[in-house]
mmCIF file of C-alpha atoms and ligand atoms in Angstrom:
data_model
loop_
_atom_site.group_PDB
_atom_site.id
_atom_site.type_symbol
_atom_site.label_atom_id
_atom_site.label_comp_id
_atom_site.label_asym_id
_atom_site.label_seq_id
_atom_site.Cartn_x
_atom_site.Cartn_y
_atom_site.Cartn_z
ATOM 1 C CA MET I 1 0.000 0.000 0.000
ATOM 2 C CA LEU I 2 1.388 3.362 -1.044
ATOM 3 C CA ASN I 3 1.187 6.094 1.578
ATOM 4 C CA ILE I 4 0.834 9.254 -0.496
ATOM 5 C CA GLY I 5 -0.392 11.755 2.153
ATOM 6 C CA LEU I 6 -0.798 15.436 1.338
ATOM 7 C CA LYS I 7 1.474 16.709 -1.407
ATOM 8 C CA SER I 8 2.282 20.214 -2.561
ATOM 9 C CA ASN I 9 4.899 19.835 -5.258
ATOM 10 C CA ILE I 10 4.431 17.192 -7.920
ATOM 11 C CA VAL I 11 6.949 16.589 -10.691
ATOM 12 C CA ILE I 12 5.923 14.296 -13.539
ATOM 13 C CA LEU I 13 8.473 12.931 -15.991
ATOM 14 C CA THR I 14 6.985 11.674 -19.236
ATOM 15 C CA GLY I 15 8.490 9.648 -22.057
ATOM 16 C CA ALA I 16 7.439 8.166 -25.359
ATOM 17 C CA GLY I 17 5.118 5.609 -23.694
ATOM 18 C CA ILE I 18 2.557 8.280 -22.789
ATOM 19 C CA SER I 19 2.105 9.174 -26.463
ATOM 20 C CA GLN I 20 2.177 5.573 -27.748
ATOM 21 C CA GLU I 21 -1.610 5.216 -27.527
ATOM 22 C CA SER I 22 -1.953 8.481 -29.438
ATOM 23 C CA GLY I 23 -0.270 6.782 -32.390
ATOM 24 C CA ILE I 24 3.301 7.982 -31.939
ATOM 25 C CA ASN I 25 5.970 5.280 -31.931
ATOM 26 C CA THR I 26 8.218 4.853 -28.917
ATOM 27 C CA PHE I 27 11.988 4.500 -29.422
ATOM 28 C CA ARG I 28 12.989 1.210 -27.856
ATOM 29 C CA ASP I 29 9.883 -0.992 -27.941
ATOM 30 C CA GLN I 30 9.457 -3.547 -30.703
ATOM 31 C CA ASN I 31 8.829 -1.539 -33.849
ATOM 32 C CA GLY I 32 10.165 1.534 -32.031
ATOM 33 C CA LEU I 33 11.989 4.217 -33.991
ATOM 34 C CA TRP I 34 15.431 2.916 -32.996
ATOM 35 C CA HIS I 35 14.628 -0.487 -34.488
ATOM 36 C CA ASN I 36 14.023 1.074 -37.872
ATOM 37 C CA TYR I 37 16.682 3.801 -37.882
ATOM 38 C CA LYS I 38 20.213 4.003 -36.573
ATOM 39 C CA ILE I 39 20.630 6.734 -33.952
ATOM 40 C CA GLU I 40 23.998 7.681 -35.438
ATOM 41 C CA ASP I 41 22.406 8.213 -38.885
ATOM 42 C CA VAL I 42 19.618 10.582 -37.856
ATOM 43 C CA ALA I 43 19.986 11.842 -34.298
ATOM 44 C CA THR I 44 23.487 13.218 -33.836
ATOM 45 C CA PRO I 45 25.143 16.529 -34.819
ATOM 46 C CA GLU I 46 27.646 14.483 -36.861
ATOM 47 C CA ALA I 47 24.817 12.894 -38.864
ATOM 48 C CA PHE I 48 23.410 16.350 -39.636
ATOM 49 C CA GLN I 49 26.806 17.543 -40.809
ATOM 50 C CA LYS I 50 27.359 14.456 -42.951
ATOM 51 C CA ASN I 51 23.904 14.072 -44.470
ATOM 52 C CA PRO I 52 21.612 17.011 -43.630
ATOM 53 C CA LYS I 53 18.902 15.856 -46.038
ATOM 54 C CA LEU I 54 18.546 12.454 -44.368
ATOM 55 C CA VAL I 55 18.272 14.052 -40.920
ATOM 56 C CA LEU I 56 15.874 16.809 -42.049
ATOM 57 C CA ASP I 57 13.664 14.263 -43.851
ATOM 58 C CA PHE I 58 13.516 12.082 -40.724
ATOM 59 C CA TYR I 59 12.213 14.987 -38.615
ATOM 60 C CA ASN I 60 10.027 16.369 -41.435
ATOM 61 C CA GLU I 61 8.327 12.981 -41.571
ATOM 62 C CA ARG I 62 7.801 12.916 -37.804
ATOM 63 C CA ARG I 63 6.458 16.495 -37.822
ATOM 64 C CA LYS I 64 4.019 15.645 -40.601
ATOM 65 C CA HIS I 65 2.852 12.588 -38.658
ATOM 66 C CA LEU I 66 2.367 14.640 -35.466
ATOM 67 C CA LEU I 67 0.182 17.087 -37.398
ATOM 68 C CA ALA I 68 -1.977 14.349 -38.961
ATOM 69 C CA PRO I 69 -5.644 14.609 -37.884
ATOM 70 C CA GLU I 70 -5.635 11.157 -36.262
ATOM 71 C CA ILE I 71 -2.866 12.096 -33.797
ATOM 72 C CA LYS I 72 -4.549 13.429 -30.668
ATOM 73 C CA PRO I 73 -3.801 13.574 -26.942
ATOM 74 C CA ASN I 74 -5.089 10.526 -25.054
ATOM 75 C CA ALA I 75 -6.702 10.090 -21.643
ATOM 76 C CA ALA I 76 -3.312 10.155 -19.900
ATOM 77 C CA HIS I 77 -2.424 13.587 -21.308
ATOM 78 C CA PHE I 78 -5.878 14.913 -20.366
ATOM 79 C CA ALA I 79 -5.641 13.509 -16.825
ATOM 80 C CA LEU I 80 -2.326 15.318 -16.236
ATOM 81 C CA ALA I 81 -3.826 18.590 -17.464
ATOM 82 C CA ARG I 82 -6.767 18.051 -15.096
ATOM 83 C CA LEU I 83 -4.339 17.515 -12.228
ATOM 84 C CA GLU I 84 -2.491 20.758 -13.008
ATOM 85 C CA HIS I 85 -5.737 22.737 -13.031
ATOM 86 C CA THR I 86 -7.360 21.216 -9.937
ATOM 87 C CA PHE I 87 -4.436 20.514 -7.615
ATOM 88 C CA ARG I 88 -3.779 23.134 -4.934
ATOM 89 C CA GLY I 89 0.019 22.787 -5.182
ATOM 90 C CA LEU I 90 2.530 22.998 -8.013
ATOM 91 C CA VAL I 91 2.387 20.449 -10.840
ATOM 92 C CA THR I 92 5.214 20.410 -13.391
ATOM 93 C CA ILE I 93 5.549 18.088 -16.356
ATOM 94 C CA ILE I 94 9.097 17.454 -17.496
ATOM 95 C CA THR I 95 8.841 15.702 -20.830
ATOM 96 C CA GLN I 96 11.387 13.978 -23.012
ATOM 97 C CA ASN I 97 8.796 13.975 -25.776
ATOM 98 C CA VAL I 98 9.128 16.345 -28.687
ATOM 99 C CA ASP I 99 5.415 16.191 -29.530
ATOM 100 C CA ASN I 100 2.909 18.816 -28.340
ATOM 101 C CA LEU I 101 0.279 16.466 -26.925
ATOM 102 C CA HIS I 102 0.584 17.702 -23.326
ATOM 103 C CA GLU I 103 -0.080 21.268 -24.472
ATOM 104 C CA ARG I 104 -2.941 20.154 -26.721
ATOM 105 C CA ALA I 105 -4.526 18.401 -23.725
ATOM 106 C CA GLY I 106 -4.383 21.666 -21.757
ATOM 107 C CA SER I 107 -1.203 21.358 -19.673
ATOM 108 C CA GLU I 108 0.562 24.695 -19.290
ATOM 109 C CA ASN I 109 3.506 23.969 -17.034
ATOM 110 C CA VAL I 110 5.506 21.759 -19.398
ATOM 111 C CA ILE I 111 9.295 21.659 -19.729
ATOM 112 C CA HIS I 112 10.627 20.072 -22.931
ATOM 113 C CA ILE I 113 14.127 18.846 -22.166
ATOM 114 C CA HIS I 114 14.692 17.201 -25.583
ATOM 115 C CA GLY I 115 13.308 20.047 -27.702
ATOM 116 C CA GLU I 116 10.155 20.304 -29.794
ATOM 117 C CA LEU I 117 9.264 19.017 -33.243
ATOM 118 C CA LEU I 118 7.183 22.091 -34.025
ATOM 119 C CA LYS I 119 10.136 24.429 -33.595
ATOM 120 C CA SER I 120 13.234 25.163 -35.647
ATOM 121 C CA ARG I 121 16.463 26.714 -34.457
ATOM 122 C CA CYS I 122 18.898 28.753 -36.509
ATOM 123 C CA ASN I 123 22.505 27.591 -36.231
ATOM 124 C CA HIS I 124 23.609 31.116 -37.185
ATOM 125 C CA CYS I 125 21.540 33.482 -34.975
ATOM 126 C CA GLN I 126 20.240 30.777 -32.558
ATOM 127 C CA ILE I 127 16.661 32.081 -32.748
ATOM 128 C CA VAL I 128 14.005 29.439 -32.110
ATOM 129 C CA SER I 129 10.805 29.741 -34.191
ATOM 130 C CA SER I 130 7.525 27.850 -34.413
ATOM 131 C CA ILE I 131 7.143 25.775 -37.573
ATOM 132 C CA LYS I 132 4.635 23.462 -39.169
ATOM 133 C CA ASP I 133 6.246 23.004 -42.571
ATOM 134 C CA ASN I 134 9.270 20.992 -43.605
ATOM 135 C CA ILE I 135 12.763 22.288 -42.976
ATOM 136 C CA GLU I 136 14.910 21.905 -46.096
ATOM 137 C CA ALA I 137 18.630 22.507 -46.503
ATOM 138 C CA GLU I 138 17.650 25.567 -48.564
ATOM 139 C CA SER I 139 15.199 26.994 -45.988
ATOM 140 C CA LEU I 140 16.040 30.521 -44.884
ATOM 141 C CA CYS I 141 15.974 31.707 -41.274
ATOM 142 C CA GLN I 142 13.305 34.431 -41.100
ATOM 143 C CA HIS I 143 15.489 36.486 -38.786
ATOM 144 C CA CYS I 144 19.043 36.424 -40.183
ATOM 145 C CA HIS I 145 18.177 35.083 -43.670
ATOM 146 C CA GLN I 146 20.891 32.415 -43.562
ATOM 147 C CA LYS I 147 20.344 28.860 -44.777
ATOM 148 C CA SER I 148 21.086 27.486 -41.341
ATOM 149 C CA LEU I 149 17.896 26.049 -39.883
ATOM 150 C CA ARG I 150 17.828 22.790 -37.976
ATOM 151 C CA PRO I 151 15.145 20.969 -35.998
ATOM 152 C CA HIS I 152 14.900 22.223 -32.388
ATOM 153 C CA ILE I 153 15.691 18.716 -31.168
ATOM 154 C CA VAL I 154 18.342 17.647 -28.677
ATOM 155 C CA TRP I 155 20.469 15.063 -30.443
ATOM 156 C CA PHE I 156 22.664 12.421 -28.817
ATOM 157 C CA GLY I 157 25.845 14.144 -27.659
ATOM 158 C CA GLU I 158 24.061 17.495 -27.065
ATOM 159 C CA GLU I 159 23.048 19.062 -23.756
ATOM 160 C CA PRO I 160 19.388 18.638 -22.837
ATOM 161 C CA HIS I 161 17.539 21.884 -22.070
ATOM 162 C CA TYR I 162 16.556 23.402 -18.681
ATOM 163 C CA ILE I 163 18.355 20.780 -16.569
ATOM 164 C CA ASP I 164 19.208 23.199 -13.732
ATOM 165 C CA ARG I 165 15.541 24.179 -13.466
ATOM 166 C CA CYS I 166 14.563 20.481 -13.452
ATOM 167 C CA HIS I 167 16.982 19.740 -10.620
ATOM 168 C CA GLN I 168 15.575 22.641 -8.565
ATOM 169 C CA LEU I 169 12.046 21.333 -9.055
ATOM 170 C CA LEU I 170 13.057 17.755 -8.277
ATOM 171 C CA ASP I 171 14.865 18.835 -5.140
ATOM 172 C CA ALA I 172 11.642 20.385 -3.841
ATOM 173 C CA ALA I 173 9.351 17.599 -5.093
ATOM 174 C CA ASP I 174 7.284 15.554 -2.659
ATOM 175 C CA LEU I 175 5.810 13.326 -5.352
ATOM 176 C CA PHE I 176 7.683 12.189 -8.471
ATOM 177 C CA ILE I 177 5.799 10.256 -11.144
ATOM 178 C CA ALA I 178 7.557 8.776 -14.187
ATOM 179 C CA ILE I 179 5.239 7.734 -17.000
ATOM 180 C CA GLY I 180 6.132 5.713 -20.113
ATOM 181 C CA THR I 181 9.883 6.098 -20.030
ATOM 182 C CA SER I 182 12.393 3.261 -20.201
ATOM 183 C CA GLY I 183 14.918 4.874 -17.839
ATOM 184 C CA MET I 184 17.684 4.298 -20.376
ATOM 185 C CA VAL I 185 18.542 7.877 -21.360
ATOM 186 C CA TYR I 186 20.306 10.296 -19.039
ATOM 187 C CA PRO I 187 19.973 12.826 -17.511
ATOM 188 C CA ALA I 188 16.218 12.065 -17.273
ATOM 189 C CA ALA I 189 16.898 8.496 -16.112
ATOM 190 C CA GLY I 190 18.823 9.965 -13.180
ATOM 191 C CA PHE I 191 16.095 12.406 -12.069
ATOM 192 C CA ILE I 192 14.825 9.852 -9.561
ATOM 193 C CA ARG I 193 18.071 10.291 -7.607
ATOM 194 C CA HIS I 194 17.542 14.077 -7.458
ATOM 195 C CA CYS I 195 14.320 13.997 -5.438
ATOM 196 C CA PRO I 196 15.354 12.536 -2.099
ATOM 197 C CA ASP I 197 12.188 13.609 -0.248
ATOM 198 C CA ALA I 198 9.660 12.503 -2.834
ATOM 199 C CA THR I 199 7.377 9.515 -2.976
ATOM 200 C CA LYS I 200 8.296 7.943 -6.315
ATOM 201 C CA VAL I 201 5.749 6.240 -8.556
ATOM 202 C CA GLU I 202 6.280 4.755 -11.994
ATOM 203 C CA ILE I 203 3.561 3.987 -14.541
ATOM 204 C CA ASN I 204 4.619 1.742 -17.406
ATOM 205 C CA THR I 205 3.461 -1.303 -19.341
ATOM 206 C CA GLU I 206 6.558 -3.163 -18.149
ATOM 207 C CA GLU I 207 9.397 -3.058 -15.630
ATOM 208 C CA THR I 208 12.141 -0.645 -16.572
ATOM 209 C CA ALA I 209 15.865 -0.369 -15.975
ATOM 210 C CA ILE I 210 15.138 1.808 -12.924
ATOM 211 C CA SER I 211 11.926 0.260 -11.517
ATOM 212 C CA HIS I 212 13.760 -0.840 -8.371
ATOM 213 C CA LEU I 213 14.319 2.835 -7.424
ATOM 214 C CA PHE I 214 10.568 3.618 -7.202
ATOM 215 C CA HIS I 215 8.337 3.064 -4.187
ATOM 216 C CA LYS I 216 5.721 1.648 -6.538
ATOM 217 C CA THR I 217 5.417 0.637 -10.178
ATOM 218 C CA ILE I 218 1.875 0.686 -11.538
ATOM 219 C CA MET I 219 1.842 -1.682 -14.479
ATOM 220 C CA GLY I 220 -0.447 -1.010 -17.429
ATOM 221 C CA PRO I 221 -1.192 1.300 -20.337
ATOM 222 C CA ALA I 222 -0.876 5.003 -19.567
ATOM 223 C CA SER I 223 -4.315 5.851 -20.977
ATOM 224 C CA MET I 224 -5.894 3.675 -18.273
ATOM 225 C CA LYS I 225 -3.481 3.836 -15.324
ATOM 226 C CA VAL I 226 -2.713 7.565 -15.380
ATOM 227 C CA PRO I 227 -6.377 8.725 -15.112
ATOM 228 C CA GLU I 228 -6.961 6.165 -12.313
ATOM 229 C CA PHE I 229 -3.942 7.404 -10.368
ATOM 230 C CA ILE I 230 -4.795 11.080 -10.936
ATOM 231 C CA ASP I 231 -8.388 10.499 -9.721
ATOM 232 C CA PHE I 232 -6.925 8.913 -6.602
ATOM 233 C CA LEU I 233 -4.614 11.917 -6.051
ATOM 234 C CA ILE I 234 -7.334 14.501 -6.614
ATOM 235 C CA ASP I 235 -9.618 12.706 -4.145
ATOM 236 C CA LEU I 236 -7.023 12.755 -1.350
HETATM 237 N N1 LIG F 301 1.718 3.101 -21.517
HETATM 238 C C1 LIG F 301 2.753 3.206 -20.639
HETATM 239 N N2 LIG F 301 4.035 2.912 -20.958
HETATM 240 C C2 LIG F 301 4.279 2.505 -22.211
HETATM 241 C C3 LIG F 301 3.258 2.361 -23.175
HETATM 242 C C4 LIG F 301 1.930 2.685 -22.785
HETATM 243 N N3 LIG F 301 0.895 2.586 -23.627
HETATM 244 N N4 LIG F 301 3.817 1.923 -24.330
HETATM 245 C C5 LIG F 301 5.130 1.813 -24.101
HETATM 246 N N5 LIG F 301 5.415 2.144 -22.822
HETATM 247 C C6 LIG F 301 6.724 2.211 -22.162
HETATM 248 C C7 LIG F 301 7.706 1.138 -22.572
HETATM 249 O O1 LIG F 301 7.556 -0.021 -21.772
HETATM 250 C C8 LIG F 301 9.053 1.832 -22.342
HETATM 251 O O2 LIG F 301 9.498 1.655 -21.014
HETATM 252 O O3 LIG F 301 7.316 3.437 -22.575
HETATM 253 C C9 LIG F 301 8.728 3.318 -22.543
HETATM 254 C C10 LIG F 301 9.292 3.904 -23.821
HETATM 255 O O4 LIG F 301 10.680 3.865 -23.750
HETATM 256 P P1 LIG F 301 11.598 4.528 -24.873
HETATM 257 O O5 LIG F 301 11.159 4.084 -26.204
HETATM 258 O O6 LIG F 301 13.014 4.253 -24.478
HETATM 259 O O7 LIG F 301 11.256 6.098 -24.752
HETATM 260 P P2 LIG F 301 11.836 7.179 -23.750
HETATM 261 O O8 LIG F 301 12.118 6.618 -22.420
HETATM 262 O O9 LIG F 301 10.926 8.363 -23.831
HETATM 263 O O10 LIG F 301 13.211 7.537 -24.462
HETATM 264 C C11 LIG F 301 14.001 8.581 -23.951
HETATM 265 O O11 LIG F 301 15.446 8.427 -25.828
HETATM 266 O O12 LIG F 301 15.984 8.272 -28.076
HETATM 267 C C12 LIG F 301 15.747 9.095 -27.036
HETATM 268 O O13 LIG F 301 15.363 11.381 -27.259
HETATM 269 C C13 LIG F 301 14.689 10.151 -27.272
HETATM 270 O O14 LIG F 301 13.324 11.262 -25.611
HETATM 271 C C14 LIG F 301 13.779 10.006 -26.060
HETATM 272 C C15 LIG F 301 14.691 9.317 -25.054
#
């Protein structure tokens, strides 16, 4: 039995598993993105230097898929938004996902540590802009007019965003919930060690590399288990 008690500062880490039932592939499950592509071909700065078209096409394809009408937030995204808007304390979502499904479900306090598919960044002036269309090697930055746009995605070998802010939040957290993440990619996989005072709950369809570090693992699909757990929290 999990003793949750009264909480005031909830940090939720989400990974690809929360968006799986919305129709977005995870990375490491069977049929995940990393079974069909090599990380070093499409998700490193070196890959972009060597073959920009291949890398841009990979993210253009994913952006197009995210914008398809059938891709919508699921019950897990909506439950987290409900928690943020009804809970008396602070609720922060730290997501490794580059989709916008948390925002589309109504969450406002979302930190994207691995970047966002619907943004580009200019390698010349560093300005980040919202985008819906493809980025091509010939695309011009609207600000400095150089042909130096790239996806606003954190590639392997690059520094994730907002990590100091995440550590501050984790330090003050009294409940940490990790949803649909395999615990294989750092620094997010190490967040659990940065919240010493928190009750730690994991929601996943299977055990992960870091399940033993949680007080409880709730096993099952996010679309079912997240709303159940959020109802339980809101009723406390
Ligand atoms: N409900 C809950 N969990 C699920 C579901 C589901 N419907 N479907 C899959 N999962 C779980 C899997 O069991 C797995 O533990 O989601 C996890 C997905 O793991 P990964 O594919 O490794 O995704 P993630 O942890 O988000 O990857 C981290 O790796 O390649 C990088 O930058 C990429 O942000 C990504 C990072």
